[in-house]
PDB file of C-alpha atoms (C1' of nucleotides) in Angstrom:
ATOM      1  CA  MET A   1      -0.018   0.015   0.042  1.00 52.00           C
ATOM      2  CA  LYS A   2       1.616   2.823  -1.513  1.00 55.00           C
ATOM      3  CA  THR A   3       0.828   6.529   0.190  1.00 59.00           C
ATOM      4  CA  TYR A   4       2.117  10.094  -0.501  1.00 57.00           C
ATOM      5  CA  SER A   5       2.023  13.002   1.271  1.00 61.00           C
ATOM      6  CA  LEU A   6       2.289  16.250   0.232  1.00 59.00           C
ATOM      7  CA  GLY A   7       5.620  17.060   2.085  1.00 63.00           C
ATOM      8  CA  GLU A   8       7.238  14.150   0.464  1.00 63.00           C
ATOM      9  CA  MET A   9       5.751  15.117  -2.530  1.00 63.00           C
ATOM     10  CA  LYS A  10       8.205  18.832  -1.743  1.00 60.00           C
ATOM     11  CA  ASP A  11      10.826  17.339  -1.137  1.00 60.00           C
ATOM     12  CA  LYS A  12      11.022  16.165  -4.477  1.00 59.00           C
ATOM     13  CA  HIS A  13       9.480  18.537  -6.570  1.00 57.00           C
ATOM     14  CA  ILE A  14      10.580  21.713  -4.844  1.00 59.00           C
ATOM     15  CA  GLY A  15      12.968  21.087  -2.625  1.00 60.00           C
ATOM     16  CA  PRO A  16      14.009  19.878   0.455  1.00 63.00           C
ATOM     17  CA  ILE A  17      12.892  22.509   4.011  1.00 63.00           C
ATOM     18  CA  GLY A  18      14.684  25.304   4.810  1.00 57.00           C
ATOM     19  CA  SER A  19      15.875  25.484   0.831  1.00 58.00           C
ATOM     20  CA  SER A  20      15.189  28.222  -0.174  1.00 51.00           C
ATOM     21  CA  GLU A  21      12.731  28.152  -3.172  1.00 54.00           C
ATOM     22  CA  ARG A  22      11.107  25.658  -0.691  1.00 52.00           C
ATOM     23  CA  ASP A  23       9.856  28.312   1.573  1.00 49.00           C
ATOM     24  CA  GLU A  24       9.632  31.248  -0.716  1.00 47.00           C
ATOM     25  CA  TYR A  25       7.369  28.541  -2.520  1.00 51.00           C
ATOM     26  CA  GLU A  26       5.440  27.274   0.107  1.00 50.00           C
ATOM     27  CA  TYR A  27       2.528  29.140  -0.550  1.00 47.00           C
ATOM     28  CA  GLU A  28       1.479  29.250  -4.398  1.00 49.00           C
ATOM     29  CA  LEU A  29       3.029  26.043  -5.169  1.00 58.00           C
ATOM     30  CA  ARG A  30       0.210  23.369  -2.970  1.00 73.00           C
ATOM     31  CA  MET A  31      -1.541  23.682  -6.247  1.00 80.00           C
ATOM     32  CA  GLU A  32       1.033  22.987  -8.411  1.00 84.00           C
ATOM     33  CA  VAL A  33       2.107  20.081  -6.021  1.00 85.00           C
ATOM     34  CA  LEU A  34      -1.442  18.915  -6.472  1.00 91.00           C
ATOM     35  CA  GLY A  35      -0.936  18.109  -9.641  1.00 92.00           C
ATOM     36  CA  LYS A  36       2.188  16.749  -9.327  1.00 90.00           C
ATOM     37  CA  MET A  37       0.315  14.223  -7.483  1.00 91.00           C
ATOM     38  CA  ILE A  38      -1.811  12.915 -10.212  1.00 94.00           C
ATOM     39  CA  LYS A  39       0.473  12.461 -12.357  1.00 94.00           C
ATOM     40  CA  THR A  40       2.439  10.333  -9.997  1.00 91.00           C
ATOM     41  CA  THR A  41      -0.241   8.455  -8.488  1.00 93.00           C
ATOM     42  CA  ARG A  42      -1.528   7.737 -12.768  1.00 95.00           C
ATOM     43  CA  ARG A  43       2.915   6.350 -13.484  1.00 93.00           C
ATOM     44  CA  GLU A  44       2.220   4.241 -10.067  1.00 90.00           C
ATOM     45  CA  ARG A  45      -0.771   2.737 -11.866  1.00 93.00           C
ATOM     46  CA  ASN A  46       0.691   2.756 -15.560  1.00 94.00           C
ATOM     47  CA  LEU A  47      -1.906   4.299 -17.533  1.00 96.00           C
ATOM     48  CA  THR A  48      -1.229   6.747 -19.844  1.00 97.00           C
ATOM     49  CA  GLN A  49      -3.120  10.058 -19.867  1.00 97.00           C
ATOM     50  CA  GLU A  50      -5.477   8.760 -22.616  1.00 97.00           C
ATOM     51  CA  GLU A  51      -6.308   5.080 -20.101  1.00 97.00           C
ATOM     52  CA  LEU A  52      -6.935   7.658 -17.210  1.00 97.00           C
ATOM     53  CA  GLY A  53      -8.761  10.235 -19.150  1.00 97.00           C
ATOM     54  CA  LYS A  54     -10.989   6.896 -20.552  1.00 96.00           C
ATOM     55  CA  LEU A  55     -11.968   5.955 -17.235  1.00 96.00           C
ATOM     56  CA  VAL A  56     -12.476   9.482 -16.177  1.00 96.00           C
ATOM     57  CA  GLY A  57     -14.534   9.648 -19.140  1.00 96.00           C
ATOM     58  CA  VAL A  58     -12.891  13.276 -20.232  1.00 97.00           C
ATOM     59  CA  GLN A  59      -9.937  13.418 -22.749  1.00 96.00           C
ATOM     60  CA  LYS A  60      -6.513  13.263 -22.711  1.00 97.00           C
ATOM     61  CA  ALA A  61      -5.945  17.154 -23.193  1.00 97.00           C
ATOM     62  CA  GLN A  62      -7.968  17.454 -19.435  1.00 97.00           C
ATOM     63  CA  ILE A  63      -5.489  15.115 -17.778  1.00 98.00           C
ATOM     64  CA  SER A  64      -2.460  16.826 -18.986  1.00 97.00           C
ATOM     65  CA  LYS A  65      -4.450  20.143 -17.781  1.00 97.00           C
ATOM     66  CA  LEU A  66      -5.134  18.970 -14.635  1.00 97.00           C
ATOM     67  CA  GLU A  67      -1.462  17.571 -13.591  1.00 96.00           C
ATOM     68  CA  SER A  68       0.349  20.512 -14.839  1.00 94.00           C
ATOM     69  CA  SER A  69      -1.841  23.127 -13.078  1.00 92.00           C
ATOM     70  CA  THR A  70      -3.087  25.113 -15.825  1.00 93.00           C
ATOM     71  CA  ASN A  71      -5.927  25.856 -13.901  1.00 94.00           C
ATOM     72  CA  SER A  72      -7.200  25.329 -10.417  1.00 94.00           C
ATOM     73  CA  ALA A  73      -8.744  22.967 -10.461  1.00 95.00           C
ATOM     74  CA  THR A  74     -12.043  22.122  -8.109  1.00 95.00           C
ATOM     75  CA  ILE A  75     -12.317  19.575  -5.706  1.00 94.00           C
ATOM     76  CA  ASP A  76     -15.206  17.802  -7.627  1.00 93.00           C
ATOM     77  CA  THR A  77     -12.584  17.030 -10.247  1.00 95.00           C
ATOM     78  CA  ILE A  78      -9.964  15.805  -8.611  1.00 95.00           C
ATOM     79  CA  LEU A  79     -11.576  13.709  -6.041  1.00 93.00           C
ATOM     80  CA  LYS A  80     -13.481  12.270  -9.806  1.00 94.00           C
ATOM     81  CA  VAL A  81      -9.738  11.941 -10.677  1.00 96.00           C
ATOM     82  CA  PHE A  82      -8.485   9.849  -7.860  1.00 94.00           C
ATOM     83  CA  SER A  83     -11.335   7.949  -7.746  1.00 92.00           C
ATOM     84  CA  ALA A  84     -11.020   6.324 -11.252  1.00 94.00           C
ATOM     85  CA  MET A  85      -7.518   5.469  -9.793  1.00 94.00           C
ATOM     86  CA  LYS A  86      -8.958   3.528  -7.078  1.00 90.00           C
ATOM     87  CA  ALA A  87      -6.874   5.964  -4.953  1.00 90.00           C
ATOM     88  CA  GLU A  88      -8.225   8.067  -1.583  1.00 85.00           C
ATOM     89  CA  ILE A  89      -6.968  11.643  -1.214  1.00 86.00           C
ATOM     90  CA  ASN A  90      -7.189  13.067   1.887  1.00 82.00           C
ATOM     91  CA  PHE A  91      -6.984  15.949   3.742  1.00 84.00           C
ATOM     92  CA  ASN A  92      -5.441  17.625   7.066  1.00 81.00           C
ATOM     93  CA  VAL A  93      -5.646  20.851   8.396  1.00 85.00           C
ATOM     94  CA  ARG A  94      -2.606  22.090  10.751  1.00 83.00           C
ATOM     95  CA  LEU A  95      -3.133  24.416  12.375  1.00 85.00           C
ATOM     96  CA  GLU A  96      -0.029  27.060  13.407  1.00 80.00           C
ATOM     97  CA  ASP A  97       0.326  28.997  16.355  1.00 80.00           C
ATOM     98  CA  ASN A  98       1.327  32.502  14.725  1.00 78.00           C
ATOM     99  CA  PHE A  99      -2.420  33.717  14.515  1.00 82.00           C
ATOM    100  CA  VAL A 100      -3.588  36.875  16.435  1.00 82.00           C
ATOM    101  CA  LYS A 101      -6.863  38.213  15.666  1.00 76.00           C
ATOM    102  CA  LEU A 102      -7.100  42.026  15.503  1.00 66.00           C
TER     103      LEU A 102
ATOM    104  CA  MET B   1      -0.688  22.706  17.856  1.00 52.00           C
ATOM    105  CA  LYS B   2      -3.976  21.574  16.442  1.00 54.00           C
ATOM    106  CA  THR B   3      -4.591  19.391  14.059  1.00 60.00           C
ATOM    107  CA  TYR B   4      -7.665  17.306  12.068  1.00 57.00           C
ATOM    108  CA  SER B   5      -7.236  14.659   9.775  1.00 61.00           C
ATOM    109  CA  LEU B   6     -10.312  13.651   7.146  1.00 58.00           C
ATOM    110  CA  GLY B   7     -11.020  10.566   9.501  1.00 62.00           C
ATOM    111  CA  GLU B   8     -11.974  12.618  12.688  1.00 64.00           C
ATOM    112  CA  MET B   9     -13.537  15.047  11.407  1.00 62.00           C
ATOM    113  CA  LYS B  10     -16.145  11.802   9.359  1.00 61.00           C
ATOM    114  CA  ASP B  11     -16.014  10.036  12.485  1.00 62.00           C
ATOM    115  CA  LYS B  12     -17.318  13.486  14.040  1.00 61.00           C
ATOM    116  CA  HIS B  13     -19.536  14.408  11.280  1.00 59.00           C
ATOM    117  CA  ILE B  14     -20.748  11.238   9.744  1.00 59.00           C
ATOM    118  CA  GLY B  15     -20.275   8.086  12.053  1.00 61.00           C
ATOM    119  CA  PRO B  16     -17.549   5.677  13.167  1.00 62.00           C
ATOM    120  CA  ILE B  17     -15.860   3.540  10.064  1.00 63.00           C
ATOM    121  CA  GLY B  18     -18.429   0.099   9.267  1.00 57.00           C
ATOM    122  CA  SER B  19     -21.384   2.389  10.391  1.00 60.00           C
ATOM    123  CA  SER B  20     -23.906   2.317   7.309  1.00 54.00           C
ATOM    124  CA  GLU B  21     -23.939   5.971   6.768  1.00 55.00           C
ATOM    125  CA  ARG B  22     -20.251   5.904   6.648  1.00 53.00           C
ATOM    126  CA  ASP B  23     -19.899   3.327   4.548  1.00 50.00           C
ATOM    127  CA  GLU B  24     -22.855   4.928   2.568  1.00 49.00           C
ATOM    128  CA  TYR B  25     -21.134   8.532   1.702  1.00 50.00           C
ATOM    129  CA  GLU B  26     -17.599   7.875   1.804  1.00 50.00           C
ATOM    130  CA  TYR B  27     -16.960   8.746  -1.605  1.00 47.00           C
ATOM    131  CA  GLU B  28     -19.892  11.823  -2.156  1.00 50.00           C
ATOM    132  CA  LEU B  29     -19.287  13.311   1.083  1.00 59.00           C
ATOM    133  CA  ARG B  30     -15.850  14.137   0.912  1.00 73.00           C
ATOM    134  CA  MET B  31     -16.611  17.787  -0.214  1.00 80.00           C
ATOM    135  CA  GLU B  32     -18.830  17.834   1.977  1.00 84.00           C
ATOM    136  CA  VAL B  33     -16.256  17.885   5.085  1.00 85.00           C
ATOM    137  CA  LEU B  34     -13.903  19.993   3.552  1.00 90.00           C
ATOM    138  CA  GLY B  35     -16.600  22.817   4.339  1.00 92.00           C
ATOM    139  CA  LYS B  36     -16.929  21.207   7.748  1.00 90.00           C
ATOM    140  CA  MET B  37     -13.062  21.748   7.998  1.00 91.00           C
ATOM    141  CA  ILE B  38     -13.085  25.484   7.306  1.00 94.00           C
ATOM    142  CA  LYS B  39     -15.811  25.267  10.173  1.00 94.00           C
ATOM    143  CA  THR B  40     -14.562  23.862  12.696  1.00 91.00           C
ATOM    144  CA  THR B  41     -10.873  25.752  12.179  1.00 93.00           C
ATOM    145  CA  ARG B  42     -12.718  28.807  11.975  1.00 95.00           C
ATOM    146  CA  ARG B  43     -14.440  27.981  15.420  1.00 93.00           C
ATOM    147  CA  GLU B  44     -11.057  27.113  16.662  1.00 91.00           C
ATOM    148  CA  ARG B  45     -10.067  30.710  15.755  1.00 93.00           C
ATOM    149  CA  ASN B  46     -12.977  32.251  17.294  1.00 94.00           C
ATOM    150  CA  LEU B  47     -14.036  33.838  14.126  1.00 96.00           C
ATOM    151  CA  THR B  48     -17.625  34.683  12.931  1.00 97.00           C
ATOM    152  CA  GLN B  49     -18.177  34.288   9.325  1.00 97.00           C
ATOM    153  CA  GLU B  50     -17.843  38.222   8.869  1.00 97.00           C
ATOM    154  CA  GLU B  51     -14.402  38.149  10.246  1.00 97.00           C
ATOM    155  CA  LEU B  52     -12.637  35.113   8.019  1.00 97.00           C
ATOM    156  CA  GLY B  53     -14.789  37.121   4.845  1.00 97.00           C
ATOM    157  CA  LYS B  54     -12.422  39.994   5.628  1.00 97.00           C
ATOM    158  CA  LEU B  55      -9.531  38.689   6.539  1.00 96.00           C
ATOM    159  CA  VAL B  56     -10.074  36.861   3.524  1.00 96.00           C
ATOM    160  CA  GLY B  57     -11.542  40.028   1.295  1.00 96.00           C
ATOM    161  CA  VAL B  58     -14.587  38.151   1.002  1.00 97.00           C
ATOM    162  CA  GLN B  59     -18.462  38.732   1.453  1.00 96.00           C
ATOM    163  CA  LYS B  60     -19.938  36.694   4.987  1.00 97.00           C
ATOM    164  CA  ALA B  61     -22.009  34.728   2.275  1.00 97.00           C
ATOM    165  CA  GLN B  62     -19.433  33.515   0.171  1.00 97.00           C
ATOM    166  CA  ILE B  63     -17.773  31.901   3.578  1.00 98.00           C
ATOM    167  CA  SER B  64     -20.778  30.343   4.455  1.00 98.00           C
ATOM    168  CA  LYS B  65     -21.121  29.297   0.889  1.00 97.00           C
ATOM    169  CA  LEU B  66     -17.877  27.213   1.451  1.00 97.00           C
ATOM    170  CA  GLU B  67     -18.789  25.721   4.962  1.00 96.00           C
ATOM    171  CA  SER B  68     -21.804  24.220   3.300  1.00 95.00           C
ATOM    172  CA  SER B  69     -20.025  22.425   0.129  1.00 92.00           C
ATOM    173  CA  THR B  70     -23.174  24.688  -1.668  1.00 93.00           C
ATOM    174  CA  ASN B  71     -20.313  23.740  -4.646  1.00 94.00           C
ATOM    175  CA  SER B  72     -17.501  22.510  -5.564  1.00 94.00           C
ATOM    176  CA  ALA B  73     -15.166  24.872  -4.099  1.00 95.00           C
ATOM    177  CA  THR B  74     -11.934  25.352  -6.523  1.00 95.00           C
ATOM    178  CA  ILE B  75      -8.241  24.892  -5.060  1.00 94.00           C
ATOM    179  CA  ASP B  76      -7.276  28.324  -5.161  1.00 93.00           C
ATOM    180  CA  THR B  77     -10.345  29.166  -2.873  1.00 95.00           C
ATOM    181  CA  ILE B  78      -9.875  26.218  -0.651  1.00 95.00           C
ATOM    182  CA  LEU B  79      -5.880  27.583  -0.038  1.00 93.00           C
ATOM    183  CA  LYS B  80      -6.640  31.441   0.591  1.00 94.00           C
ATOM    184  CA  VAL B  81      -9.334  30.448   3.419  1.00 96.00           C
ATOM    185  CA  PHE B  82      -6.829  28.497   5.154  1.00 94.00           C
ATOM    186  CA  SER B  83      -4.149  31.091   4.943  1.00 92.00           C
ATOM    187  CA  ALA B  84      -6.452  33.050   5.864  1.00 94.00           C
ATOM    188  CA  MET B  85      -6.694  31.787   8.911  1.00 94.00           C
ATOM    189  CA  LYS B  86      -2.837  30.424   9.051  1.00 90.00           C
ATOM    190  CA  ALA B  87      -3.453  27.041   9.027  1.00 90.00           C
ATOM    191  CA  GLU B  88      -2.206  24.585   6.939  1.00 84.00           C
ATOM    192  CA  ILE B  89      -3.808  22.058   4.573  1.00 87.00           C
ATOM    193  CA  ASN B  90      -2.446  18.970   3.119  1.00 82.00           C
ATOM    194  CA  PHE B  91      -2.832  16.362   0.831  1.00 83.00           C
ATOM    195  CA  ASN B  92      -2.091  12.629   1.024  1.00 81.00           C
ATOM    196  CA  VAL B  93      -2.642   9.971  -1.319  1.00 85.00           C
ATOM    197  CA  ARG B  94      -3.134   6.218  -0.466  1.00 83.00           C
ATOM    198  CA  LEU B  95      -2.813   3.784  -3.180  1.00 85.00           C
ATOM    199  CA  GLU B  96      -5.283   1.065  -3.260  1.00 80.00           C
ATOM    200  CA  ASP B  97      -5.236  -2.403  -3.580  1.00 79.00           C
ATOM    201  CA  ASN B  98      -8.200  -3.788  -5.962  1.00 77.00           C
ATOM    202  CA  PHE B  99      -7.182  -1.666  -8.361  1.00 82.00           C
ATOM    203  CA  VAL B 100      -6.753  -3.439 -11.941  1.00 81.00           C
ATOM    204  CA  LYS B 101      -5.601  -2.025 -15.453  1.00 75.00           C
ATOM    205  CA  LEU B 102      -7.705  -3.392 -17.980  1.00 67.00           C
TER     206      LEU B 102
ATOM    207  C1'  DT C   1      13.438   9.197 -42.359  1.00 56.21           C
ATOM    208  C1'  DT C   2       8.524   8.200 -41.436  1.00 56.21           C
ATOM    209  C1'  DA C   3       4.995   6.243 -37.894  1.00 56.21           C
ATOM    210  C1'  DC C   4       3.539   6.043 -33.578  1.00 56.21           C
ATOM    211  C1'  DT C   5       2.381   7.024 -28.845  1.00 56.21           C
ATOM    212  C1'  DG C   6       2.149  10.020 -25.245  1.00 56.21           C
ATOM    213  C1'  DG C   7       1.498  14.727 -24.205  1.00 56.21           C
ATOM    214  C1'  DT C   8       1.148  19.847 -24.413  1.00 56.21           C
ATOM    215  C1'  DT C   9      -1.645  24.148 -26.778  1.00 56.21           C
ATOM    216  C1'  DT C  10      -5.180  26.496 -28.169  1.00 56.21           C
ATOM    217  C1'  DC C  11      -9.426  27.677 -29.483  1.00 56.21           C
ATOM    218  C1'  DT C  12     -14.473  27.934 -28.777  1.00 56.21           C
ATOM    219  C1'  DA C  13     -18.444  26.938 -26.484  1.00 56.21           C
ATOM    220  C1'  DA C  14     -21.211  25.630 -22.035  1.00 56.21           C
ATOM    221  C1'  DA C  15     -21.301  24.809 -17.377  1.00 56.21           C
ATOM    222  C1'  DT C  16     -19.620  26.560 -13.054  1.00 56.21           C
ATOM    223  C1'  DT C  17     -17.868  29.206  -9.492  1.00 56.21           C
ATOM    224  C1'  DT C  18     -16.698  33.166  -7.421  1.00 56.21           C
ATOM    225  C1'  DG C  19     -18.452  37.392  -5.786  1.00 56.21           C
ATOM    226  C1'  DG C  20     -21.402  41.056  -4.418  1.00 56.21           C
ATOM    227  C1'  DA C  21     -26.189  42.883  -2.295  1.00 56.21           C
ATOM    228  C1'  DA C  22     -29.861  42.894   0.056  1.00 56.21           C
ATOM    229  C1'  DA C  23     -33.753  39.507   1.967  1.00 56.21           C
ATOM    230  C1'  DC C  24     -33.779  36.368   5.138  1.00 56.21           C
ATOM    231  C1'  DT C  25     -33.644  32.815   9.210  1.00 56.21           C
ATOM    232  C1'  DT C  26     -31.966  30.828  13.067  1.00 56.21           C
ATOM    233  C1'  DT C  27     -28.965  31.691  17.514  1.00 56.21           C
ATOM    234  C1'  DG C  28     -28.665  33.320  21.661  1.00 56.21           C
ATOM    235  C1'  DC C  29     -29.390  36.789  25.079  1.00 56.21           C
ATOM    236  C1'  DA C  30     -30.515  40.215  28.236  1.00 56.21           C
TER     237       DA C  30
ATOM    238  C1'  DT D   1     -40.635  38.050  24.262  1.00 56.21           C
ATOM    239  C1'  DG D   2     -37.480  41.024  22.044  1.00 56.21           C
ATOM    240  C1'  DC D   3     -32.849  42.557  20.382  1.00 56.21           C
ATOM    241  C1'  DA D   4     -28.953  42.043  17.861  1.00 56.21           C
ATOM    242  C1'  DA D   5     -25.668  39.377  16.021  1.00 56.21           C
ATOM    243  C1'  DA D   6     -24.645  35.405  13.154  1.00 56.21           C
ATOM    244  C1'  DG D   7     -25.997  32.053   9.826  1.00 56.21           C
ATOM    245  C1'  DT D   8     -28.478  30.809   5.035  1.00 56.21           C
ATOM    246  C1'  DT D   9     -30.351  31.920   0.860  1.00 56.21           C
ATOM    247  C1'  DT D  10     -31.593  34.227  -3.498  1.00 56.21           C
ATOM    248  C1'  DC D  11     -30.671  36.946  -7.627  1.00 56.21           C
ATOM    249  C1'  DC D  12     -27.548  38.142 -11.087  1.00 56.21           C
ATOM    250  C1'  DA D  13     -23.091  39.414 -12.896  1.00 56.21           C
ATOM    251  C1'  DA D  14     -18.056  38.473 -13.895  1.00 56.21           C
ATOM    252  C1'  DA D  15     -14.810  35.824 -13.698  1.00 56.21           C
ATOM    253  C1'  DT D  16     -12.776  30.523 -14.213  1.00 56.21           C
ATOM    254  C1'  DT D  17     -12.861  25.579 -14.748  1.00 56.21           C
ATOM    255  C1'  DT D  18     -14.652  22.012 -17.852  1.00 56.21           C
ATOM    256  C1'  DA D  19     -14.547  19.860 -21.975  1.00 56.21           C
ATOM    257  C1'  DG D  20     -13.906  18.603 -26.476  1.00 56.21           C
ATOM    258  C1'  DA D  21     -11.547  19.171 -30.561  1.00 56.21           C
ATOM    259  C1'  DA D  22      -7.849  19.445 -33.950  1.00 56.21           C
ATOM    260  C1'  DA D  23      -3.457  21.205 -33.909  1.00 56.21           C
ATOM    261  C1'  DC D  24       1.091  20.589 -32.469  1.00 56.21           C
ATOM    262  C1'  DC D  25       5.904  19.003 -30.382  1.00 56.21           C
ATOM    263  C1'  DA D  26       8.999  15.837 -28.335  1.00 56.21           C
ATOM    264  C1'  DG D  27      10.548  11.136 -28.154  1.00 56.21           C
ATOM    265  C1'  DT D  28      11.290   6.069 -29.979  1.00 56.21           C
ATOM    266  C1'  DA D  29      10.972   2.238 -32.847  1.00 56.21           C
ATOM    267  C1'  DA D  30      11.068   0.575 -37.036  1.00 56.21           C
TER     268       DA D  30
END
DNA sequence: TTACTGGTTTCTAAATTTGGAAACTTTGCA
DNA sequence: TGCAAAGTTTCCAAATTTAGAAACCAGTAA
């Protein structure tokens, strides 16, 4: 049973914690990493974009757009894609302590 | 440092693993739970929808829609909201073993 | 070189989300 | 009860995503 976390993906695709790249892009790369996760999962399943497209019910071009984070995908779309690959995507929230209510 | 996982949220808002509700809604409630996570985090921060709206830069009605999963939010929107609350949302993917490529 | 597979890009239309405004409902409390 | 704050819903316009189609761009193998 294979699992990737966001952290691993960031280490791999952006850089380790503390590196300037990692710090700088910490926010905006979230979305991009999601695309990478789709790609990684698809590869893990040995699927081409076209095959995945068929499973999801869209054209390969759509998959390409999702993987490259061409646009900010909808939760609905994301769930559909992972579901087609029989992969479960989970979210979890961590509260940071540096929050002050004005 | 508080953390919620998707699992906890589902236990709390839907029912424990094995319960019929939990099984039945396992797929389609994912989206809904994300809304609940926003709400829970907001409460944790002691914010009203209006206050959170101000932080994000939208009206309280928007926050309401997001929390109730009126529509399938965009990743971009979700990140903006959690970011405004100084909360980090993470994803992770688990490959299920019951996948057969045709 | 040619052909083929896998991936990306552009264009266009349709569907959906975003957002503001205002009315409405619920909740909580004095 | 009655008031005010908090949350929800509806309506509408603007922006964005989704989706298909087709052209295009690697690679790679014959």
